[in-house]
CSV table of C-alpha atoms in Angstrom, one decimal:
chain,number,residue,atom,x,y,z
A,22,MET,CA,74.3,101.2,117.6
A,23,ARG,CA,73.1,104.0,120.1
A,24,ALA,CA,75.1,102.6,122.8
A,25,LEU,CA,78.1,102.8,120.4
A,26,THR,CA,78.1,106.5,119.5
A,27,SER,CA,76.8,107.7,122.6
A,28,HIS,CA,80.7,106.7,124.9
A,29,PRO,CA,82.2,109.7,125.6
A,30,LEU,CA,85.2,108.7,123.3
A,31,VAL,CA,83.4,107.6,120.1
A,32,SER,CA,81.1,111.0,121.0
A,33,ARG,CA,84.5,113.4,121.1
A,34,PHE,CA,86.4,111.1,118.2
A,35,MET,CA,82.9,112.2,116.1
A,36,SER,CA,82.6,115.5,117.3
A,37,ASP,CA,86.4,116.2,116.9
A,38,TYR,CA,86.9,114.2,113.3
A,39,GLY,CA,83.8,113.2,111.7
A,40,MET,CA,84.0,115.0,108.5
A,41,ILE,CA,87.0,113.6,108.1
A,42,PHE,CA,86.4,110.4,108.6
A,43,VAL,CA,83.5,111.0,105.9
A,44,LEU,CA,85.8,112.0,104.0
A,45,LEU,CA,88.0,109.1,104.5
A,46,ILE,CA,84.9,106.4,103.8
A,47,ILE,CA,84.6,108.9,100.0
A,48,GLY,CA,87.6,108.4,99.2
A,49,GLY,CA,87.7,104.6,100.2
A,50,TYR,CA,84.9,104.2,97.6
A,51,TYR,CA,86.0,105.8,94.9
A,52,SER,CA,89.5,104.4,94.9
A,53,TRP,CA,87.7,101.3,95.5
A,54,ALA,CA,85.4,101.9,92.1
A,55,THR,CA,88.4,103.0,90.0
A,56,TYR,CA,90.8,101.0,90.7
A,57,ALA,CA,92.4,99.2,87.5
A,58,GLU,CA,95.3,98.3,85.3
A,59,GLN,CA,98.1,101.2,84.8
A,60,SER,CA,99.8,101.3,81.8
A,61,PRO,CA,103.1,103.3,82.7
A,62,ALA,CA,104.4,105.6,79.8
A,63,GLY,CA,106.6,108.5,81.1
A,64,PRO,CA,110.4,108.9,82.5
A,65,ASP,CA,109.9,106.5,85.1
A,66,ALA,CA,108.2,103.4,83.0
A,67,GLY,CA,111.5,104.3,80.7
A,68,ARG,CA,114.1,104.1,83.7
A,69,LEU,CA,112.5,100.7,84.8
A,70,LEU,CA,112.3,98.5,81.6
A,71,ALA,CA,115.8,99.6,80.7
A,72,HIS,CA,116.8,98.7,83.9
A,73,ARG,CA,114.6,95.2,84.0
A,74,LEU,CA,116.1,95.0,80.2
A,75,THR,CA,119.7,95.2,81.7
A,76,HIS,CA,119.0,92.8,84.7
A,77,ASP,CA,116.9,90.0,83.7
A,78,SER,CA,119.3,89.0,81.5
A,79,ALA,CA,122.5,89.9,79.2
A,80,ALA,CA,122.3,93.7,77.9
A,81,PRO,CA,120.8,93.6,74.7
A,82,ASP,CA,123.8,94.7,72.0
A,83,HIS,CA,120.9,96.1,69.5
A,84,ILE,CA,117.8,98.2,70.6
A,85,LEU,CA,114.7,99.3,68.4
A,86,LEU,CA,113.1,102.2,70.3
A,87,ILE,CA,109.7,102.8,68.6
A,88,VAL,CA,107.1,106.1,70.2
A,89,ARG,CA,105.1,108.4,69.2
A,90,ASP,CA,106.2,112.1,67.8
A,91,ASN,CA,105.4,113.7,71.5
A,92,GLU,CA,106.6,115.4,74.1
A,93,ALA,CA,105.4,112.5,76.1
A,94,ASP,CA,106.6,109.8,74.4
A,95,ARG,CA,110.2,111.8,73.6
A,96,ASP,CA,110.6,112.2,77.2
A,97,PHE,CA,110.0,108.3,77.6
A,98,ALA,CA,112.5,107.6,75.1
A,99,GLN,CA,115.2,109.7,76.4
A,100,ALA,CA,114.9,108.1,80.4
A,101,PHE,CA,115.2,104.5,78.7
A,102,THR,CA,117.9,105.5,76.6
A,103,ASN,CA,119.8,107.0,79.5
A,104,GLU,CA,119.3,104.4,81.7
A,105,ILE,CA,120.3,102.1,79.2
A,106,HIS,CA,124.1,103.5,78.7
A,107,HIS,CA,124.4,103.9,82.3
A,108,HIS,CA,124.3,100.0,82.7
A,109,ALA,CA,125.4,99.3,79.2
A,110,PRO,CA,127.1,102.1,77.5
A,111,ASP,CA,127.5,99.7,73.6
A,112,THR,CA,124.3,99.3,73.5
A,113,ARG,CA,122.8,100.3,69.8
A,114,VAL,CA,119.7,102.5,70.8
A,115,ASP,CA,117.8,103.6,67.0
A,116,LEU,CA,114.6,105.6,68.3
A,117,VAL,CA,111.9,105.7,65.7
A,118,ALA,CA,109.8,108.5,67.2
A,119,GLY,CA,106.9,108.8,64.3
A,120,GLN,CA,103.3,107.2,63.4
A,121,PRO,CA,102.2,103.6,62.4
A,122,SER,CA,103.6,104.1,59.2
A,123,ASP,CA,107.2,105.3,60.5
A,124,ALA,CA,107.5,102.5,62.3
A,125,ARG,CA,106.0,100.4,59.8
A,126,ARG,CA,109.2,101.2,56.7
A,127,ALA,CA,111.6,101.6,60.5
A,128,LEU,CA,110.8,97.2,60.8
A,129,GLU,CA,111.0,96.7,57.4
A,130,GLY,CA,114.5,98.1,57.1
A,131,ALA,CA,115.9,97.2,60.5
A,132,PRO,CA,118.9,94.7,60.5
A,133,ALA,CA,118.7,91.2,61.6
A,134,SER,CA,121.2,93.0,64.2
A,135,VAL,CA,117.7,94.5,66.3
A,136,ASP,CA,118.3,91.3,69.5
A,137,VAL,CA,114.7,93.9,70.4
A,138,ILE,CA,111.6,95.8,69.8
A,139,VAL,CA,110.7,98.5,72.8
A,140,CYS,CA,108.0,100.4,72.7
A,141,ASN,CA,105.6,101.6,75.4
A,142,PRO,CA,101.9,100.9,75.9
A,143,PHE,CA,100.5,103.5,73.1
A,144,THR,CA,102.6,101.8,70.3
A,145,ALA,CA,102.1,98.7,71.5
A,146,ALA,CA,98.4,98.7,70.4
A,147,TRP,CA,99.7,99.7,66.4
A,148,PRO,CA,98.5,96.9,64.4
A,149,VAL,CA,102.1,97.4,63.1
A,150,LEU,CA,103.7,95.8,65.9
A,151,GLY,CA,101.0,93.3,66.6
A,152,ASP,CA,102.6,90.2,64.4
A,153,VAL,CA,106.0,90.9,63.9
A,154,ASP,CA,107.3,87.2,63.0
A,155,THR,CA,104.7,87.1,60.1
A,156,ARG,CA,105.5,90.6,58.9
A,157,TYR,CA,108.3,90.9,59.2
A,158,PRO,CA,110.7,87.3,58.4
A,159,HIS,CA,114.0,88.8,59.1
A,160,LEU,CA,112.7,89.8,62.7
A,161,ALA,CA,111.2,86.7,63.6
A,162,GLY,CA,111.8,85.8,67.6
A,163,LYS,CA,113.0,89.4,68.1
A,164,PRO,CA,110.8,90.2,71.7
A,165,VAL,CA,108.5,92.6,71.6
A,166,VAL,CA,108.7,94.4,75.0
A,167,GLN,CA,107.1,97.2,77.0
A,168,PRO,CA,106.4,98.6,80.2
A,169,GLN,CA,104.8,96.0,82.9
A,170,GLY,CA,101.4,97.4,84.1
A,171,TYR,CA,99.9,97.6,87.3
A,172,HIS,CA,97.0,97.8,89.8
A,173,TRP,CA,96.1,101.3,91.0
A,174,PRO,CA,93.0,103.6,92.0
A,175,ASN,CA,92.9,106.4,89.0
A,176,PHE,CA,91.6,108.1,91.9
A,177,LEU,CA,95.1,108.3,94.1
A,178,LYS,CA,96.8,109.1,90.7
A,179,THR,CA,99.4,111.9,91.2
A,180,ASP,CA,97.8,114.2,88.3
A,181,ASN,CA,94.2,113.1,89.6
A,182,LEU,CA,95.0,114.4,93.5
A,183,LEU,CA,97.0,117.4,92.4
A,184,ASN,CA,94.0,118.2,89.9
A,185,ILE,CA,91.7,117.8,92.1
A,186,ALA,CA,93.2,120.0,94.8
A,187,ASN,CA,94.3,122.8,92.4
A,188,GLN,CA,90.0,122.8,91.3
A,189,ILE,CA,89.1,123.5,95.0
A,190,VAL,CA,91.5,125.8,96.1
A,191,VAL,CA,89.0,129.0,94.9
A,192,ILE,CA,86.3,127.4,97.1
A,193,ALA,CA,88.6,125.9,99.7
A,194,ILE,CA,89.9,129.4,100.4
A,195,ILE,CA,86.5,130.6,99.9
A,196,ALA,CA,85.5,128.2,103.5
A,197,ILE,CA,88.5,129.3,105.8
A,198,GLY,CA,86.2,133.0,105.9
A,199,MET,CA,83.3,131.3,105.4
A,200,THR,CA,83.7,128.7,108.5
A,201,MET,CA,84.2,131.4,110.9
A,202,VAL,CA,81.1,133.2,109.8
A,203,ILE,CA,79.2,130.3,110.3
A,204,ILE,CA,80.3,129.6,113.9
A,205,THR,CA,79.0,132.5,115.0
A,206,GLY,CA,75.9,131.7,113.6
A,207,GLY,CA,75.8,133.8,110.1
A,208,ILE,CA,75.7,133.2,107.0
A,209,ASP,CA,77.9,135.0,103.9
A,210,LEU,CA,75.9,134.6,100.5
A,211,SER,CA,78.1,137.5,98.6
A,212,VAL,CA,81.0,135.6,98.4
A,213,GLY,CA,81.1,134.1,94.3
A,214,SER,CA,80.4,137.9,93.4
A,215,LEU,CA,83.0,139.1,95.7
A,216,ILE,CA,85.2,136.7,93.2
A,217,ALA,CA,83.7,138.5,90.3
A,218,LEU,CA,84.1,142.1,91.7
A,219,SER,CA,87.6,141.4,92.4
A,220,ALA,CA,89.1,139.6,89.8
A,221,VAL,CA,87.5,142.2,87.2
A,222,VAL,CA,88.9,144.9,89.6
A,223,ALA,CA,92.1,144.2,89.6
A,224,ALA,CA,92.2,143.1,85.8
A,225,LEU,CA,91.1,146.8,85.2
A,226,LEU,CA,93.8,148.2,87.4
A,227,ILE,CA,96.5,146.2,85.7
A,228,ARG,CA,95.4,147.1,82.2
A,229,GLU,CA,94.6,150.8,82.8
A,230,VAL,CA,97.2,151.9,85.4
A,231,GLY,CA,99.6,149.0,85.9
A,232,GLY,CA,100.9,149.2,82.2
A,233,GLY,CA,98.7,146.3,79.9
A,234,VAL,CA,101.2,143.8,79.3
A,235,GLU,CA,104.1,144.8,80.6
A,236,ALA,CA,102.9,145.4,84.1
A,237,THR,CA,105.4,145.1,86.5
A,238,SER,CA,105.2,142.0,88.9
A,239,ALA,CA,104.8,145.0,91.9
A,240,ALA,CA,102.1,146.8,89.5
A,241,MET,CA,100.1,143.4,89.3
A,242,ILE,CA,100.6,142.9,93.4
A,243,LEU,CA,99.8,146.1,94.3
A,244,ALA,CA,96.7,145.6,91.7
A,245,CYS,CA,95.7,142.2,93.3
A,246,SER,CA,96.2,144.0,97.1
A,247,VAL,CA,93.6,146.5,96.1
A,248,ALA,CA,91.1,144.1,94.6
A,249,VAL,CA,91.7,142.2,98.1
A,250,ALA,CA,91.0,145.4,100.7
A,251,LEU,CA,87.6,146.6,98.2
A,252,CYS,CA,86.2,143.0,98.8
A,253,ALA,CA,87.3,143.5,102.8
A,254,LEU,CA,85.8,146.5,103.0
A,255,THR,CA,82.8,145.0,101.7
A,256,GLY,CA,82.8,142.1,104.6
A,257,PHE,CA,83.3,145.1,106.5
A,258,PHE,CA,80.2,146.7,105.4
A,259,ASN,CA,78.0,143.5,105.7
A,260,GLY,CA,79.3,143.0,109.4
A,261,ALA,CA,78.6,146.6,110.2
A,262,MET,CA,75.0,145.9,109.0
A,263,VAL,CA,74.3,142.8,110.8
A,264,THR,CA,75.3,144.8,113.9
A,265,LEU,CA,75.2,147.9,114.1
A,266,PHE,CA,71.8,148.2,111.8
A,267,GLY,CA,69.9,144.3,113.4
A,268,ILE,CA,69.7,143.4,109.7
A,269,PRO,CA,69.7,139.8,109.4
A,270,PRO,CA,72.8,138.1,107.8
A,271,PHE,CA,70.8,136.5,104.6
A,272,ILE,CA,69.3,139.8,103.6
A,273,THR,CA,72.4,141.7,104.1
A,274,THR,CA,74.7,139.2,102.3
A,275,LEU,CA,72.2,138.4,99.3
A,276,ALA,CA,71.8,142.1,98.8
A,277,MET,CA,75.4,142.3,98.8
A,278,MET,CA,75.4,139.8,96.3
A,279,LEU,CA,73.6,141.6,93.7
A,280,ILE,CA,75.0,144.9,93.9
A,281,ALA,CA,79.0,142.9,93.9
A,282,SER,CA,77.6,141.0,90.5
A,283,GLY,CA,76.0,144.2,88.9
A,284,ALA,CA,79.4,146.4,90.0
A,285,ALA,CA,81.3,143.6,88.7
A,286,TYR,CA,79.2,143.8,85.3
A,287,HIS,CA,79.2,147.4,85.1
A,288,LEU,CA,82.8,147.8,85.5
A,289,ALA,CA,83.3,145.5,83.1
A,290,GLU,CA,81.2,146.0,79.9
A,291,GLY,CA,79.6,143.2,80.0
A,292,GLN,CA,82.9,142.4,78.0
A,293,SER,CA,86.4,140.3,79.2
A,294,VAL,CA,89.0,142.1,80.2
A,295,TYR,CA,91.9,141.0,78.3
A,296,GLN,CA,95.5,143.1,77.7
A,297,ILE,CA,97.0,141.6,80.7
A,298,PRO,CA,100.5,140.3,81.4
A,299,ALA,CA,101.3,136.4,80.8
A,300,THR,CA,102.6,136.1,83.9
A,301,PHE,CA,99.3,137.1,86.1
A,302,VAL,CA,98.8,133.3,86.1
A,303,TRP,CA,101.5,132.6,88.1
A,304,LEU,CA,99.6,131.8,91.2
A,305,GLY,CA,97.0,130.1,90.1
A,306,ARG,CA,98.7,127.7,87.5
A,307,GLY,CA,102.3,128.3,88.4
A,308,VAL,CA,104.8,124.8,89.8
A,309,THR,CA,106.6,125.0,92.7
A,310,LEU,CA,107.9,121.7,94.3
A,311,GLY,CA,105.8,119.4,92.4
A,312,LEU,CA,102.5,120.9,93.4
A,313,PRO,CA,100.8,124.0,92.0
A,314,ASN,CA,101.6,127.3,93.5
A,315,ALA,CA,97.6,128.3,94.5
A,316,VAL,CA,98.1,124.9,96.3
A,317,TRP,CA,101.0,126.0,98.7
A,318,LEU,CA,98.9,129.1,99.1
A,319,MET,CA,95.7,127.2,100.0
A,320,VAL,CA,97.9,125.1,102.4
A,321,ALA,CA,99.7,128.5,103.9
A,322,LEU,CA,96.6,129.9,104.8
A,323,TYR,CA,94.4,126.9,106.1
A,324,ILE,CA,97.8,127.0,108.7
A,325,VAL,CA,97.0,130.2,109.4
A,326,ALA,CA,93.2,129.9,110.3
A,327,HIS,CA,93.7,126.7,112.1
A,328,PHE,CA,95.9,129.0,115.0
A,329,VAL,CA,94.2,132.0,114.4
A,330,MET,CA,91.3,129.7,115.7
A,331,SER,CA,92.8,127.2,118.2
A,332,ARG,CA,95.9,129.2,119.9
A,333,THR,CA,94.7,133.2,119.8
A,334,ILE,CA,91.4,135.1,121.5
A,335,LEU,CA,89.8,135.8,118.4
A,336,GLY,CA,88.9,132.0,118.0
A,337,ARG,CA,88.2,132.2,121.2
A,338,TYR,CA,86.2,135.3,120.6
A,339,ILE,CA,84.4,133.4,117.5
A,340,TYR,CA,83.6,130.1,119.0
A,341,ALA,CA,82.0,132.3,122.0
A,342,VAL,CA,79.8,134.4,120.2
A,343,GLY,CA,78.4,131.0,117.8
A,344,GLY,CA,77.8,129.5,121.3
A,345,ASN,CA,75.2,132.1,123.0
A,346,ALA,CA,75.8,135.8,121.7
A,347,GLU,CA,74.7,137.0,124.7
A,348,ALA,CA,76.3,135.2,127.1
A,349,ALA,CA,79.4,136.8,125.7
A,350,ARG,CA,78.7,139.8,125.9
A,351,LEU,CA,77.9,139.5,129.4
A,352,SER,CA,81.2,137.7,130.0
A,353,GLY,CA,82.8,140.8,128.4
A,354,VAL,CA,83.4,139.4,124.9
A,355,PRO,CA,83.0,142.3,122.3
A,356,VAL,CA,80.4,140.7,120.1
A,357,ARG,CA,79.9,143.8,117.4
A,358,ARG,CA,83.4,144.1,116.9
A,359,VAL,CA,84.4,140.1,116.7
A,360,LEU,CA,81.0,140.2,113.9
A,361,LEU,CA,83.0,143.1,112.4
A,362,VAL,CA,86.8,141.0,112.2
A,363,VAL,CA,85.1,137.7,111.0
A,364,TYR,CA,82.8,139.6,108.4
A,365,THR,CA,85.7,141.1,106.9
A,366,LEU,CA,88.2,138.6,107.3
A,367,CYS,CA,85.1,136.2,104.8
A,368,GLY,CA,85.5,139.5,102.6
A,369,ALA,CA,89.7,139.2,102.2
A,370,LEU,CA,89.3,135.7,101.8
């Protein structure tokens, strides 16, 4: 094993991509641990079921469709109905959307012309659909069909992956600036408190200056820009304490962590800040092209950060300072300015 890891190519690979390799192992484990049978119930499941009914055999003339009375089930029913009518326009689809009692009444009053009873995985589990031949003799022999299940890891389901991405956005964006600081040999403990401070400042500006619930998009953008600028200024102060006064980064940022959290609490007076427009959450909870807006922001920032760190003079200077600050200074690298920029960016991010 030692001989393998000491090989130059393996060593280079683990140095450059070791963390990605570890993440792939972790993702593979959770995919294996959450591998389970899935019960499709969305619009796609409705379309696939309708396609199966119309292509595996002659299209039924009369379908009784039973779903719950909620948006997801109605989407399933709408997709199923549209697909059925696309392939068999003359097929009659009777929709029952409600509770098990509604399904029971519909089954008891269903005409003998019903060819097939369609449901989704949720309604298929209702006891009223458990033994159709015995409970409803006039429907004896009529099949009860539902979308076919399949096996897939719960971890790799689209909703779960999007939820994970959305949940880590804040930490991931902070990690961009923190990575730069750590590469230079420093640390910034104040970032969590700066999140609180920036949130409070932005919300107070929107409420007190921007017009509250009537605030325009421009007012909200300006308020958030002021909050980001304040955090950048705080990061600049951290960098100044480290570079000009030689205070260790751990001590400097620990003190700033306490100052920022205290300032946020004082400004908010220990209360929730409300009277903010509902559109304020667009960046954090909105969706564009199937991905949360916050994820798009994270991706854009990572692209910019990658370009800065790998293709610019500043990126090379950051690595040089982290490798050996004194050697970098003797080589002409403006070490103090680099550290000021790095801590400022960390605060802003």
